[in-house]
Coordinates of C-alpha atoms in Angstrom, one line a residue:
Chain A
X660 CA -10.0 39.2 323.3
X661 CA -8.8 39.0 319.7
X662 CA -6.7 35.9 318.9
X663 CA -4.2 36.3 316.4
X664 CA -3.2 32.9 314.5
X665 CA 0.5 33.0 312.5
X666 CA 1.4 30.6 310.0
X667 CA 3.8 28.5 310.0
X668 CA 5.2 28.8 313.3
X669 CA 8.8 27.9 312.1
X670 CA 10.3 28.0 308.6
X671 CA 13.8 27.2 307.5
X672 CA 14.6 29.4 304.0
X673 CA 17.1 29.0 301.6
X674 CA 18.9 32.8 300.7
X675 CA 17.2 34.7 298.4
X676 CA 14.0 32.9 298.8
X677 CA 10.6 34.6 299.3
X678 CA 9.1 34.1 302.7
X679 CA 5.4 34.6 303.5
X680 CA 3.9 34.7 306.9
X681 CA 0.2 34.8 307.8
X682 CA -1.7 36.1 310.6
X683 CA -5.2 35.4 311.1
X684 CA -7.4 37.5 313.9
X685 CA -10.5 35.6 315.2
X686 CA -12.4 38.9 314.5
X687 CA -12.7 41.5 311.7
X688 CA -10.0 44.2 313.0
X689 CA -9.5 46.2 309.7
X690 CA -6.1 47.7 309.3
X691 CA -5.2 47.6 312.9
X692 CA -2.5 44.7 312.2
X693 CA 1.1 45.6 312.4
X694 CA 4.2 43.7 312.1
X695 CA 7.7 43.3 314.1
X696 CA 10.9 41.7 313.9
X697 CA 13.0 40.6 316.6
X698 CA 16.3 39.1 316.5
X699 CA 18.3 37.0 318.8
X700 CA 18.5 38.8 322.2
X701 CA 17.0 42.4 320.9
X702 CA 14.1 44.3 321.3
X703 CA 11.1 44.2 318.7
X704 CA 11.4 46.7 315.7
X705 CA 8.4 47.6 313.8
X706 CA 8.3 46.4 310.5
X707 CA 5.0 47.1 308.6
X708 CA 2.3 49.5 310.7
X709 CA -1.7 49.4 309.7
X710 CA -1.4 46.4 307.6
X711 CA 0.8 47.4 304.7
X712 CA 2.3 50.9 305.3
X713 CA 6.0 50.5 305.7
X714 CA 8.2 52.1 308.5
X715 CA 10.8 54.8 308.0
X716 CA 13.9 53.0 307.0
X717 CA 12.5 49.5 306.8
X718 CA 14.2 47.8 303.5
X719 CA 12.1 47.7 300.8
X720 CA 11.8 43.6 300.4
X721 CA 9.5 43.8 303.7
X722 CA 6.1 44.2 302.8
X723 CA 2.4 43.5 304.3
X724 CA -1.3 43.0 302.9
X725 CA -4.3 42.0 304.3
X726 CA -7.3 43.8 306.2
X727 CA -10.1 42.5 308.3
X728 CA -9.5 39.1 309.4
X729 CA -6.5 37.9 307.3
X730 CA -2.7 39.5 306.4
X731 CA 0.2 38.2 305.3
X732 CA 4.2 39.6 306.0
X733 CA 6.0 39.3 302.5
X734 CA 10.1 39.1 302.7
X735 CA 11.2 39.3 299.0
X736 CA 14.9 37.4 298.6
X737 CA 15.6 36.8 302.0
X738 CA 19.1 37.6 303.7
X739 CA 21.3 36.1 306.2
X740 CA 20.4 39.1 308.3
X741 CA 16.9 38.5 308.4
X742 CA 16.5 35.4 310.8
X743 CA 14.3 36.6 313.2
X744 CA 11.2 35.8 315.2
X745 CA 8.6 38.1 313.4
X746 CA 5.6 39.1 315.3
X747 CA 2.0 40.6 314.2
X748 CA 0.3 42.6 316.8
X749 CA -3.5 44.4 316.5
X750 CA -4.1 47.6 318.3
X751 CA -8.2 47.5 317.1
X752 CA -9.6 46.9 320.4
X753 CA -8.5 46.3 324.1
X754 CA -6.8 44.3 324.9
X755 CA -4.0 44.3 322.5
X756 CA -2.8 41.3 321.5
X757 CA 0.2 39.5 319.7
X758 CA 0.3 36.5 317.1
X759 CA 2.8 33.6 318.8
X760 CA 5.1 34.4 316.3
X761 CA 7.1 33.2 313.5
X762 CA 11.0 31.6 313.4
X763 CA 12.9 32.4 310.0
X764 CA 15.9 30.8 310.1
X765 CA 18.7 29.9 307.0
X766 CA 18.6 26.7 305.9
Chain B
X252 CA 17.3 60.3 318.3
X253 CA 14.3 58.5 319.4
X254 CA 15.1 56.2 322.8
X255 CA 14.0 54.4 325.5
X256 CA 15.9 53.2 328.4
X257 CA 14.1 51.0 331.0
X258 CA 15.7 50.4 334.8
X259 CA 14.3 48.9 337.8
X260 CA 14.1 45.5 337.5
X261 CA 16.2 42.3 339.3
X262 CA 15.6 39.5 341.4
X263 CA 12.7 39.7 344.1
X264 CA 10.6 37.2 345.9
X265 CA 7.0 36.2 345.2
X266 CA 4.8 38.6 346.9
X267 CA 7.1 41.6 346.1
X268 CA 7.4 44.7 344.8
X269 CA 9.4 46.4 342.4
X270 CA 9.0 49.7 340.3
X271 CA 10.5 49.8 336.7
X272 CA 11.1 53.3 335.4
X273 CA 11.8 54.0 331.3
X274 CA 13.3 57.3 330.4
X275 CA 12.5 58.5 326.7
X276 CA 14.1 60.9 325.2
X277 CA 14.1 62.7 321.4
X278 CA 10.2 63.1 321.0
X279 CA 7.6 65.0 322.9
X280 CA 6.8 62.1 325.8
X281 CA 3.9 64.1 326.7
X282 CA 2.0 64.1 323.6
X283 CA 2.1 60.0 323.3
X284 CA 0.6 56.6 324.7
X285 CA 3.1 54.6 326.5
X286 CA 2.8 50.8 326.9
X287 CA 4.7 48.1 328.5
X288 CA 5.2 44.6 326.8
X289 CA 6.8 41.8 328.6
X290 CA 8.5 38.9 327.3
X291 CA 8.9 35.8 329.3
X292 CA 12.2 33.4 328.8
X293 CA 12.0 32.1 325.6
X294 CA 8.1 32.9 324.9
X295 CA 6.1 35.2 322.4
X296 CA 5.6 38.9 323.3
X297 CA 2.4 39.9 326.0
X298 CA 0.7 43.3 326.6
X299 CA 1.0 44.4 329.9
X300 CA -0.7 47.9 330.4
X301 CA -0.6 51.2 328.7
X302 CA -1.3 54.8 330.0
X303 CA -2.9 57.7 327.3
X304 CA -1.4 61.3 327.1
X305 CA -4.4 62.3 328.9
X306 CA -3.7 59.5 331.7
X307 CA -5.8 56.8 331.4
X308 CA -4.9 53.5 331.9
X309 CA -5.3 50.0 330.9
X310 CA -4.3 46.8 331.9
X311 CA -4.2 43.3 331.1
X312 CA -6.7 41.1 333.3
X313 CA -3.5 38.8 334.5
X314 CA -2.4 42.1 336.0
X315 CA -5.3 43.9 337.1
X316 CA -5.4 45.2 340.7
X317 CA -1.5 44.0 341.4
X318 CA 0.4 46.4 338.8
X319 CA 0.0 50.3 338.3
X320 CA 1.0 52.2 335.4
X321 CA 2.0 56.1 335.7
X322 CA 4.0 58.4 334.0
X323 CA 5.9 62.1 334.8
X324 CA 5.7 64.3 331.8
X325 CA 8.2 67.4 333.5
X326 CA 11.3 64.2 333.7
X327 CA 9.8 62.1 330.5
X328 CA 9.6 59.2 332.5
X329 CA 7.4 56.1 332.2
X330 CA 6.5 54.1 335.3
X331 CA 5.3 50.3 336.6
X332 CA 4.6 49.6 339.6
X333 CA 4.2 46.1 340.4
X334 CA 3.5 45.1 343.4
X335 CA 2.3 41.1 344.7
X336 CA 4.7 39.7 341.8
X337 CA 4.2 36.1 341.0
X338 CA 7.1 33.4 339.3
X339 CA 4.9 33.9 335.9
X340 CA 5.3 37.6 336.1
X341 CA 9.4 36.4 335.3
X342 CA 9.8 38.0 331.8
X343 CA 12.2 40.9 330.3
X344 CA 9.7 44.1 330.1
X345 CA 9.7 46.2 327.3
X346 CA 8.0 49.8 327.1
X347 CA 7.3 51.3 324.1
X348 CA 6.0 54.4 322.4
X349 CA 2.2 53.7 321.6
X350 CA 0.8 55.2 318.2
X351 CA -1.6 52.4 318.2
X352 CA 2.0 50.6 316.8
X353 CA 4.7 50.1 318.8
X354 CA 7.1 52.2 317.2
X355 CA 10.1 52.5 319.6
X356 CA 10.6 49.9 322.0
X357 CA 13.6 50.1 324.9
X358 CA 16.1 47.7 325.3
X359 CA 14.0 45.8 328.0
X360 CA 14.9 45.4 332.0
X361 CA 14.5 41.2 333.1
X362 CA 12.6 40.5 336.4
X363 CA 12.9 37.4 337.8
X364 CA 10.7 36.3 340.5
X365 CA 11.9 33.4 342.5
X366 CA 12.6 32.5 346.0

């Protein structure tokens, strides 16, 4: 089973600050790295699919890098309506598994 | 529009059974993987099991042999059955539309399992 790693596992931003979150996968899983967000009491949304392609309607200030073992989720100028848990998931083998996720709150 | 809309779950005892049911609607069921996801109070998402177009089937090893996946294409309808439920099976479950992403989840149904 593929462990995913995220860093940090909290982080407390100021408005318009850029937030960066890391996800590291204990094996080489290419581009099969995807990311979600999930606010207070909702269901996951897909962010970021196959490492950096962006999902219809997604704002633009989410973005994603990375491939093989190491990617990163990239909120420029965060707003208020971003705090979130924010989850990377790999679909590159069975079975699929999910980073423990990140907490972005406002400071 | 693109939905999901999960139903089934509640309150049962360890050792019971209950069968969640998700209705999609707005995109061709058929044609796409389906996965469930559960969530347990105030922990990280898990990967529960996932059925192909075609039909096959995957689970995870904690629910192997005790839960069963299945869909109906002709009422667009996802299924779990889950039957020997445990208290760590407690968790809202999510299904979700499987293009290797999860790209529309449901609003989730909670199962609780407690005496």
């Amino acid at each position: 089973e593929i462990v995913l790693t995220q860093s940090p596992d909290f982080q407390s931003v100021t408005p318009k600050e850029k937030v960066t979150i890391t996800c590291r996968a204990s094996q080489s899983i290419g581009s099969g790295l995807h990311w979600y967000q999930q606010k207070p009491d909702q269901s996951p949304k897909v962010l970021i699919k196959h490492a950096s392609q962006s999902f219809s309607g997604v704002p633009s200030r989410f973005s994603g890098s990375g491939s093989g073992t190491d990617f990163a989720l990239t909120i420029n100028s965060l707003e208020a309506e971003d705090v979130a848990t924010y989850y990377c998931h790999q679909s590159s083998s069975l079975p699929p598994t999910f980073g423990q996720g990140t907490k972005v709150e406002i400071k | 529009e693109v939905q999901l809309v999960e139903s089934g779950g509640g309150l049962v005892q360890p050792g019971g059974s209950l069968r969640l049911s998700c209705a999609a609607s707005g995109f061709t069921f058929s044609s796409y993987a389906m996965s469930w996801v559960r969530q347990a109070p105030g922990k990280g998402l898990e990967w529960v099991s996932a059925i192909t177009s075609g039909g096959n089937t995957y689970y995870a090893d904690s629910v192997k042999g005790r839960f069963t996946v299945s869909r109906d294409n002709s009422k667009n309808t996802l299924y779990l059955q889950m039957n020997s439920l445990r208290a760590e099976d407690t968790a809202v479950y999510y299904c979700a539309s499987d293009s290797s992403g999860y790209y529309c989840w449901g609003q989730g149904t909670l199962v609780t399992v407690s005496s």
